[in-house]
PDB file of C-alpha atoms in Angstrom:
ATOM      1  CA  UNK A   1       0.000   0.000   0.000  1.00 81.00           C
ATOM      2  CA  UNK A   2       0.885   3.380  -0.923  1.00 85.00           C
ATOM      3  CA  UNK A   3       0.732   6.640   1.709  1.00 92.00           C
ATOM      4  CA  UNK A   4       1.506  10.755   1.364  1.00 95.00           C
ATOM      5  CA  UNK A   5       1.986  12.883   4.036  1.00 96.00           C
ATOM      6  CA  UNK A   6       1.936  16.362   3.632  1.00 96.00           C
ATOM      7  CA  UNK A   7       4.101  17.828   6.772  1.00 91.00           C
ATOM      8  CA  UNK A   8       2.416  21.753   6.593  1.00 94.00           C
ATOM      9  CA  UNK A   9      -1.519  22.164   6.515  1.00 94.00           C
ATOM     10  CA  UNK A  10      -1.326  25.901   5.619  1.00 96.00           C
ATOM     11  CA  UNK A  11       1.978  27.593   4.889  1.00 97.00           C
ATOM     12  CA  UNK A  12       1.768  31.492   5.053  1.00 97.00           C
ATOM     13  CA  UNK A  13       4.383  33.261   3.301  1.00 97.00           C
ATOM     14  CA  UNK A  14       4.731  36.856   1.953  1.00 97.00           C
ATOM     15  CA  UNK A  15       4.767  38.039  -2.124  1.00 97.00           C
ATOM     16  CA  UNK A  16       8.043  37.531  -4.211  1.00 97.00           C
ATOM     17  CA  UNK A  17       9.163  35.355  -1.055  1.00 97.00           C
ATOM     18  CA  UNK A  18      10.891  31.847  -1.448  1.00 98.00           C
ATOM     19  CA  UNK A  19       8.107  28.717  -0.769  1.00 98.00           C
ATOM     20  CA  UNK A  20       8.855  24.880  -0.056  1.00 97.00           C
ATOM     21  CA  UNK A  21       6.048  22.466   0.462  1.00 98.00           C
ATOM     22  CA  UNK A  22       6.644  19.360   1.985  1.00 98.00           C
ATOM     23  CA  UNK A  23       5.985  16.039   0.753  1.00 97.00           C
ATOM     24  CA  UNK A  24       6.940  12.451   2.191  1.00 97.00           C
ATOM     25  CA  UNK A  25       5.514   9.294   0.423  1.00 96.00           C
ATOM     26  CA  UNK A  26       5.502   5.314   1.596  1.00 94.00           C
ATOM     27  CA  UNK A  27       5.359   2.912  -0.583  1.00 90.00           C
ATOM     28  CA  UNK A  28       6.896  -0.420  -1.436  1.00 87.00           C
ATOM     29  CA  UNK A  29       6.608  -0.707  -5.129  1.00 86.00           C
ATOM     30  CA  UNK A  30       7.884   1.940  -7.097  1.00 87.00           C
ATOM     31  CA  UNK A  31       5.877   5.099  -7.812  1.00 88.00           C
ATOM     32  CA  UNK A  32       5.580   8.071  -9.891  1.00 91.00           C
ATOM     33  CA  UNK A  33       5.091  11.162  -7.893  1.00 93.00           C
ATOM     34  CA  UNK A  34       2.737  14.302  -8.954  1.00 95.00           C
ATOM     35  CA  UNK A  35       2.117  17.678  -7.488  1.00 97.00           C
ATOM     36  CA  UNK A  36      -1.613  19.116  -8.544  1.00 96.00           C
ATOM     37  CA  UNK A  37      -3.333  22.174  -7.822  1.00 96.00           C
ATOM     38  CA  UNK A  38      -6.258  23.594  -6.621  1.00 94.00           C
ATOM     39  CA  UNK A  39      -7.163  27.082  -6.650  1.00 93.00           C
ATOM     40  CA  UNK A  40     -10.967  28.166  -4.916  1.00 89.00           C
ATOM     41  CA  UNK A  41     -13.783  26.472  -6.337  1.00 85.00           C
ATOM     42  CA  UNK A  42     -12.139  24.437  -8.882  1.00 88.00           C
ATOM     43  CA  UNK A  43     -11.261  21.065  -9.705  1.00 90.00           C
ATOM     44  CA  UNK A  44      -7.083  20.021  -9.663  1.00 92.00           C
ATOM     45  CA  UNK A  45      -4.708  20.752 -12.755  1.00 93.00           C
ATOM     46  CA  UNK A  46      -1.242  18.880 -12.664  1.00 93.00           C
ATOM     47  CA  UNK A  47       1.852  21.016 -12.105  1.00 96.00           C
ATOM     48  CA  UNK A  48       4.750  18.329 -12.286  1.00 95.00           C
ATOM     49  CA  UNK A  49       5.352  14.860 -12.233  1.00 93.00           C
ATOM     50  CA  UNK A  50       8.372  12.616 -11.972  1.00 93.00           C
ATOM     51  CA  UNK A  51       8.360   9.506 -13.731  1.00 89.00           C
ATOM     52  CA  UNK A  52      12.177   8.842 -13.990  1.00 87.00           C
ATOM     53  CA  UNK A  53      15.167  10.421 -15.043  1.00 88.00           C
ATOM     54  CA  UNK A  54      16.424  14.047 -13.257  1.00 90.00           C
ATOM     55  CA  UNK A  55      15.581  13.755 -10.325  1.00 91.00           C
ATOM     56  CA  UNK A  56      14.867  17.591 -10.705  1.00 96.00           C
ATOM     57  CA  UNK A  57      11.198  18.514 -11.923  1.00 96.00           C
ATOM     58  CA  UNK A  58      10.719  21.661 -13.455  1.00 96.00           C
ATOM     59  CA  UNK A  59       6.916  22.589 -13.786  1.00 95.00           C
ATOM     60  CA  UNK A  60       4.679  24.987 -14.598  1.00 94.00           C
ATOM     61  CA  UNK A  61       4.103  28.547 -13.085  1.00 93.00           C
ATOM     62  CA  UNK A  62       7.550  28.536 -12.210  1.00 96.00           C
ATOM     63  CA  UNK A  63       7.599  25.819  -9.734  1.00 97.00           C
ATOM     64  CA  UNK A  64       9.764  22.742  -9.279  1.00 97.00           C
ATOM     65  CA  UNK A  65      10.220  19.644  -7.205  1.00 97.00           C
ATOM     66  CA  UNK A  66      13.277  17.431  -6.561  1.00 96.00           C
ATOM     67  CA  UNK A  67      12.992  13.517  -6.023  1.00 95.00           C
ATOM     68  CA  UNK A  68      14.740  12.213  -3.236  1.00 94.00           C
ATOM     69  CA  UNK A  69      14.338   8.329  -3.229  1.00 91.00           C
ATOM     70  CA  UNK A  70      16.717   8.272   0.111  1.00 92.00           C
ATOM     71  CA  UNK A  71      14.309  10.488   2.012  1.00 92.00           C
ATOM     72  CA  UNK A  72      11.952   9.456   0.094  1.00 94.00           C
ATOM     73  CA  UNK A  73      10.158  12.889  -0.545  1.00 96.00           C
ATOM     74  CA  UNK A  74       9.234  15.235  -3.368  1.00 97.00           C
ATOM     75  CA  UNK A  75       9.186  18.684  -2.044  1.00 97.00           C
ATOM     76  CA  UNK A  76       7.778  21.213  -4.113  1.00 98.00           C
ATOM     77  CA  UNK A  77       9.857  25.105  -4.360  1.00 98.00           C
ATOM     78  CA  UNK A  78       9.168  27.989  -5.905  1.00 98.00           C
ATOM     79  CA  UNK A  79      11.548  30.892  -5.590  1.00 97.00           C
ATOM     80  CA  UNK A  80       9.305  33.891  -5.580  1.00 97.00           C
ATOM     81  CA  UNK A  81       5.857  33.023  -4.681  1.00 97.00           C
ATOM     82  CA  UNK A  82       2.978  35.569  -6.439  1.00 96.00           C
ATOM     83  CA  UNK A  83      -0.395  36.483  -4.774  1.00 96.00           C
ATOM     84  CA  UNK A  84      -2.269  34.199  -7.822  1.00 95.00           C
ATOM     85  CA  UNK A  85      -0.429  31.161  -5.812  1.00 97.00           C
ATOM     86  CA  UNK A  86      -2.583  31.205  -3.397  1.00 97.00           C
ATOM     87  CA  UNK A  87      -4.228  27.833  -3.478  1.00 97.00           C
ATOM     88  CA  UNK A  88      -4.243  24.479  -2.100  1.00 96.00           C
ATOM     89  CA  UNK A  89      -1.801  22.058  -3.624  1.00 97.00           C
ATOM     90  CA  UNK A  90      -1.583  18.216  -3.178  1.00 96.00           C
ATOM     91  CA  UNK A  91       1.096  15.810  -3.576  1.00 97.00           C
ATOM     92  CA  UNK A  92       0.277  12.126  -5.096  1.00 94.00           C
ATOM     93  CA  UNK A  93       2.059   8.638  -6.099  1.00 92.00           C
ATOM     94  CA  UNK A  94       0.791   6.235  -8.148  1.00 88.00           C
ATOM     95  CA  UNK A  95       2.020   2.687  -8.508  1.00 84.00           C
ATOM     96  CA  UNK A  96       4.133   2.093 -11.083  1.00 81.00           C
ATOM     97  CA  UNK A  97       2.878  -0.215 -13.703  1.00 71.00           C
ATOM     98  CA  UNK A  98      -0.030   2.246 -15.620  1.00 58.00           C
ATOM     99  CA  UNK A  99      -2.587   1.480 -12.841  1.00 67.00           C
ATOM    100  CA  UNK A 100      -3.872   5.315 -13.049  1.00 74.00           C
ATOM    101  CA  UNK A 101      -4.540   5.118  -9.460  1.00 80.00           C
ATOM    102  CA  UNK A 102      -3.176   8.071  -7.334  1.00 87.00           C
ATOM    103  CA  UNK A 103      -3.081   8.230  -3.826  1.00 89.00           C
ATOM    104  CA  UNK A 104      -3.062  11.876  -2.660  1.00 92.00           C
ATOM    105  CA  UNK A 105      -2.018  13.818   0.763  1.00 95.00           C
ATOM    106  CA  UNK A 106      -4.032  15.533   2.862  1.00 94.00           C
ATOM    107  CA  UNK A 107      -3.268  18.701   0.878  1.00 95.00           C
ATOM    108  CA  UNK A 108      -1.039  22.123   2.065  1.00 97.00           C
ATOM    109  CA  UNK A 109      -3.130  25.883   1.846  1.00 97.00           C
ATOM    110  CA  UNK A 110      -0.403  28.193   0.129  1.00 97.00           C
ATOM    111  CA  UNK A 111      -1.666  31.760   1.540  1.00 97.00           C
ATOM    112  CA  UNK A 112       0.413  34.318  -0.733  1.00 97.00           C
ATOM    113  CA  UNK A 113       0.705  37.817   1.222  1.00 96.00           C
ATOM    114  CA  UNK A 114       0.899  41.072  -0.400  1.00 94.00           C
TER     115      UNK A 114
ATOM    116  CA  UNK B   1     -11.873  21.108 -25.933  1.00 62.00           C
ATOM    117  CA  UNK B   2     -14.373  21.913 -23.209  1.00 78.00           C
ATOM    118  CA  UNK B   3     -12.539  19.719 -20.868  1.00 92.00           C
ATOM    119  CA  UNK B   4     -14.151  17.027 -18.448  1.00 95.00           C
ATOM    120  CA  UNK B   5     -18.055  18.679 -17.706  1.00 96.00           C
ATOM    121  CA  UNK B   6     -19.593  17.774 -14.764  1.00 97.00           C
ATOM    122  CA  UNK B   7     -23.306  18.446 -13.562  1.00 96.00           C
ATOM    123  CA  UNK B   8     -25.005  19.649 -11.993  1.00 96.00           C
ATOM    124  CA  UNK B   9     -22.305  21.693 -10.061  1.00 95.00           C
ATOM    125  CA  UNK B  10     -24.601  22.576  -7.185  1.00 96.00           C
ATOM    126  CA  UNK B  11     -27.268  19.530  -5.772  1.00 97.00           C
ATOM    127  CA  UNK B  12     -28.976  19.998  -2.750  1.00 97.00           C
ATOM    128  CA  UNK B  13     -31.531  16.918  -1.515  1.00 97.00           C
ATOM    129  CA  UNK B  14     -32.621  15.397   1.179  1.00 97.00           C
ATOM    130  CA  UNK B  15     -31.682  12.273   3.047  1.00 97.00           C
ATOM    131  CA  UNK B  16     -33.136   8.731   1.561  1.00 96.00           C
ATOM    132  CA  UNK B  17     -33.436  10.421  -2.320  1.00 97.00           C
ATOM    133  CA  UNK B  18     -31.532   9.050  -4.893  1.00 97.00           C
ATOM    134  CA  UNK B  19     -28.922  11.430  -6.577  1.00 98.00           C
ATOM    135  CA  UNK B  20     -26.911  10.778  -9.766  1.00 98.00           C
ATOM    136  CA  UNK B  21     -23.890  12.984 -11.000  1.00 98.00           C
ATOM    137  CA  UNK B  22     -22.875  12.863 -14.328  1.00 98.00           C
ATOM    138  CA  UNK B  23     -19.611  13.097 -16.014  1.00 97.00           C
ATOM    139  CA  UNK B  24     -18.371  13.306 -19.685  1.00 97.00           C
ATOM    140  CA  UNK B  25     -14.913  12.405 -20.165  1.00 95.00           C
ATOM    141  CA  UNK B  26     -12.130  14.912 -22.706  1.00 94.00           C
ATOM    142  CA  UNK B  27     -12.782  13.359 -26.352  1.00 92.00           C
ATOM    143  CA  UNK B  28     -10.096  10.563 -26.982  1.00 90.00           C
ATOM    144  CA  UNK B  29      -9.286   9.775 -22.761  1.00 92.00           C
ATOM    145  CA  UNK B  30      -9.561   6.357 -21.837  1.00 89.00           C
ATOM    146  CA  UNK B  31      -9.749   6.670 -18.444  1.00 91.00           C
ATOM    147  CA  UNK B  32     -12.347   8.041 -16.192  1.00 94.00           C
ATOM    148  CA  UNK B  33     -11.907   8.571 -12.211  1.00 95.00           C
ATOM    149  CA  UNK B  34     -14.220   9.654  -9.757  1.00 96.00           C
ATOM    150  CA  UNK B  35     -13.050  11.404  -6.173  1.00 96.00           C
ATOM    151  CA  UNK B  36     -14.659  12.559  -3.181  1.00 96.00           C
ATOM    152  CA  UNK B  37     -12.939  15.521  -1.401  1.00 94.00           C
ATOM    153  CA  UNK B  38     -14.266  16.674   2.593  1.00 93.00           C
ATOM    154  CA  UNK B  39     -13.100  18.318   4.976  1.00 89.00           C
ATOM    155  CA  UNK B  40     -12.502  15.319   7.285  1.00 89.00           C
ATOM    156  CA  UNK B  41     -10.862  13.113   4.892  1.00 88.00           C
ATOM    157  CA  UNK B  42      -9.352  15.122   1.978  1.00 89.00           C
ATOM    158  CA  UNK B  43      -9.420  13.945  -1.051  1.00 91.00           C
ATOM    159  CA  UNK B  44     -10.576   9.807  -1.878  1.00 91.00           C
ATOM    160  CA  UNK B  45     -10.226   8.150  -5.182  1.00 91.00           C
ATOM    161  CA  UNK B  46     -13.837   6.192  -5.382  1.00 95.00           C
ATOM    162  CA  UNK B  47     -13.783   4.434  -8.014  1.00 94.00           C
ATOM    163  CA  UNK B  48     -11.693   4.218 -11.573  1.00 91.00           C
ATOM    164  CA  UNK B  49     -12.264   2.721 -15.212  1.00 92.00           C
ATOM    165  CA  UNK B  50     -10.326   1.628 -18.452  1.00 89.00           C
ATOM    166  CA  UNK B  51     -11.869   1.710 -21.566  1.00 90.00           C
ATOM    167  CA  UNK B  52     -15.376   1.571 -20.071  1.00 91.00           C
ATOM    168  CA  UNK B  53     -14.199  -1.209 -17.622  1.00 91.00           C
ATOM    169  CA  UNK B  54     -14.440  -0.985 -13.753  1.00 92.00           C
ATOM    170  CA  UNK B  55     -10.452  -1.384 -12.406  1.00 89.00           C
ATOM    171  CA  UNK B  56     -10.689  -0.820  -8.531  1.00 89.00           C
ATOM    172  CA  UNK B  57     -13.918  -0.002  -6.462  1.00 91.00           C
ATOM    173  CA  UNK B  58     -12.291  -0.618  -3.151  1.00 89.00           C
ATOM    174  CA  UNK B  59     -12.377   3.357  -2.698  1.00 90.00           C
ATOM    175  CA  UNK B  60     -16.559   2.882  -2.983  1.00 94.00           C
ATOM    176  CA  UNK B  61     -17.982   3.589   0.387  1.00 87.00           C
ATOM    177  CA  UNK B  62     -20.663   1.083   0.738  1.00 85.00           C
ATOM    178  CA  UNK B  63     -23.696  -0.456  -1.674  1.00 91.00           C
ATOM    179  CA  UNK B  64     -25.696   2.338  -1.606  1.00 95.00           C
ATOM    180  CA  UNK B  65     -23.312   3.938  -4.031  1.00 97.00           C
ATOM    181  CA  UNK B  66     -22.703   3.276  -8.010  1.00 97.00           C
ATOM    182  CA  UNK B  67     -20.684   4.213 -10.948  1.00 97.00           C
ATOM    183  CA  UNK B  68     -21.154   3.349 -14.650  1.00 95.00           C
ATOM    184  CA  UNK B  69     -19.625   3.628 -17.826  1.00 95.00           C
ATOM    185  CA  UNK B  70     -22.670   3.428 -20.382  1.00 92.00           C
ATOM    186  CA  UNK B  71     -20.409   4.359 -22.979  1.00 91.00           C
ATOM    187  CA  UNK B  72     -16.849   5.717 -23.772  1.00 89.00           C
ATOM    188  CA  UNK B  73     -17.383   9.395 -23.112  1.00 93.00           C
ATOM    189  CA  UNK B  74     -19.816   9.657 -19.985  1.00 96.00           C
ATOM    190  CA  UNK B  75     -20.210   8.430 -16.682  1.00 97.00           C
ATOM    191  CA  UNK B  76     -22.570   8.420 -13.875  1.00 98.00           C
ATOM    192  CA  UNK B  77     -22.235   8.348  -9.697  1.00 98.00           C
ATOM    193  CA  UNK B  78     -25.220   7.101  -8.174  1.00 97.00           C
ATOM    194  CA  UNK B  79     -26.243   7.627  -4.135  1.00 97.00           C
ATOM    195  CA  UNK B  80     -29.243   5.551  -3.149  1.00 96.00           C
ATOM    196  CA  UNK B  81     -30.721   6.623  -0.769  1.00 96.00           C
ATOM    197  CA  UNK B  82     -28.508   9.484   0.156  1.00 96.00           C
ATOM    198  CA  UNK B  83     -27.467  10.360   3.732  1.00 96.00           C
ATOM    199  CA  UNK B  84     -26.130  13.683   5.003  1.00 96.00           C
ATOM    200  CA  UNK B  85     -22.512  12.240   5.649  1.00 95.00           C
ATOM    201  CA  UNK B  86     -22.152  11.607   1.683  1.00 96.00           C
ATOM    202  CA  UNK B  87     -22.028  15.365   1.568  1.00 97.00           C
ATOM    203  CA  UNK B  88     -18.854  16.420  -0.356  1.00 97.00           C
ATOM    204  CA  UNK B  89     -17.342  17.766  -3.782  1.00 95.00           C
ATOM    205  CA  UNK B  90     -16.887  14.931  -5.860  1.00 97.00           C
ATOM    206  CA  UNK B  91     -14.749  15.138  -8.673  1.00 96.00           C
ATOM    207  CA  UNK B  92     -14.562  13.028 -11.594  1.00 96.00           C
ATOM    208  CA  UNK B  93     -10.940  13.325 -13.904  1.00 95.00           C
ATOM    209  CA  UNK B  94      -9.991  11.622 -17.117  1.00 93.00           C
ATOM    210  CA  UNK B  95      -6.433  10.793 -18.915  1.00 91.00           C
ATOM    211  CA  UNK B  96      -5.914   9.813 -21.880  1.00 87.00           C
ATOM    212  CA  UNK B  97      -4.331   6.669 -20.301  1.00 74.00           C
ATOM    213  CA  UNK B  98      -3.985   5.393 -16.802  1.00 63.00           C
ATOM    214  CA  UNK B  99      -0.449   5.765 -14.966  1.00 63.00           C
ATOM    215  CA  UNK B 100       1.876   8.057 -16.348  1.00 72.00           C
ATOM    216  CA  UNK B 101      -0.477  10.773 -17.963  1.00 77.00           C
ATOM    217  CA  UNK B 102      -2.231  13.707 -16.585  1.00 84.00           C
ATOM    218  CA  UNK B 103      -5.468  13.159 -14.940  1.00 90.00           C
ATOM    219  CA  UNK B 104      -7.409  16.444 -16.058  1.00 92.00           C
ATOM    220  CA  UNK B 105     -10.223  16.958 -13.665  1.00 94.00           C
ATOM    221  CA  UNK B 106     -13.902  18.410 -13.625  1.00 95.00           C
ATOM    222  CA  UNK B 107     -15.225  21.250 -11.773  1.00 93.00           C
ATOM    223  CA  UNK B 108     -16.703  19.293  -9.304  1.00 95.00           C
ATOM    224  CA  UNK B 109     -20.457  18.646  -8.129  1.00 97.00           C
ATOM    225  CA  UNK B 110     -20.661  19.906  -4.663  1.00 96.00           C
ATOM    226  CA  UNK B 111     -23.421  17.889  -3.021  1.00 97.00           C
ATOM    227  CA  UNK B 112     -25.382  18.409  -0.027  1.00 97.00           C
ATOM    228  CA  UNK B 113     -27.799  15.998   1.939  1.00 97.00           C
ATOM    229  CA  UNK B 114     -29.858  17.294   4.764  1.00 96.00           C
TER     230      UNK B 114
END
């Protein structure tokens, strides 16, 4: 079976500050990792995902995540966070093997101020 | 593309009537998921098909609810009877093919039993 803990419910951080979100997955069959995002009253959209190769995963809006297998985490960064990142953003794995099924954290609230 | 539609968005009922959400999948995706996201337990994968074919229902909470695929572009979630604890967002997502591709998700039906 396949777990994801997200360490930080709700991470407050100021405009054009630095963010990291925390992500630590269990698992013992190999998975591919995912970060998604939800902003107010809408459903998820993907931001990243790591599959294999560089362990570094450059996504969209200017974010990023880096795999550690070690620690096993995928912590999601963004060097200067904007006020339209406010939002709630989930980390996921999914077996390896083209199951589709993802098992996601509890999720992290992102709260962007000016 | 319109993306994944969901309806209705908004469904308010009252406990022991029967509700059914509805889904239609991106043109082309060949698999269809459907999630339930509260407060209390975040977001849970219900219930997921391949090519119109039921894969894992473990995430199903009990008989009273249902999923089909009648054909390959539209789905339904069936409650009966509902209870006010099934209230919740669900969400249904499709990808174009389970595992390593995107899941794009719906807006979400937010339902409430009283």
């Amino acid at each position: 079976a396949q777990s994801v803990t997200q360490l930080d419910s709700q991470v407050p951080v100021f405009e054009e500050a630095p963010v990291e979100l925390r992500c630590n997955y269990s698992s013992s069959v190999s998975v591919y990792l995912f970060w998604y995002v939800q902003y107010p009253n809408q459903g998820l959209q993907l931001l990243l995902k790591y599959l294999s190769g560089s362990t570094l995963v450059k996504g969209i809006n200017g974010f990023e995540a880096e795999f550690n297998k070690s620690q096993t985490s995928f912590h999601l960064r963004k060097p200067s966070v904007h006020i339209s990142d406010t939002a709630e953003y989930f980390c996921a794995v999914s077996p390896t093997g083209n199951t589709g099924k993802l098992i996601f954290g509890q999720g992290t609230t992102l709260q962007v101020k000016p | 593309d319109a993306g994944v539609i969901q309806s209705p968005r908004h469904e308010v009922t009252e406990m022991g009537q029967e509700v059914t959400l509805r889904c239609k999948l991106i043109s082309g995706h060949n698999s269809l998921f459907w999630y339930r996201q509260t407060m209390m337990r975040g977001l849970e994968l219900l219930i997921y098909f391949n090519n119109n074919v039921p894969i894992d229902d473990s995430g199903m909470p009990e008989d009273r609810f249902s999923a089909k695929m009648p054909n390959a572009s539209f789905s339904t979630l069936k409650i009966q009877p509902s209870e006010p604890r099934d209230s919740a967002v669900y969400f249904c997502a499709s990808s174009l093919v389970g595992g390593t591709d995107e899941q794009f998700f719906g807006p979400g039906t937010r339902l409430t039993v009283l």
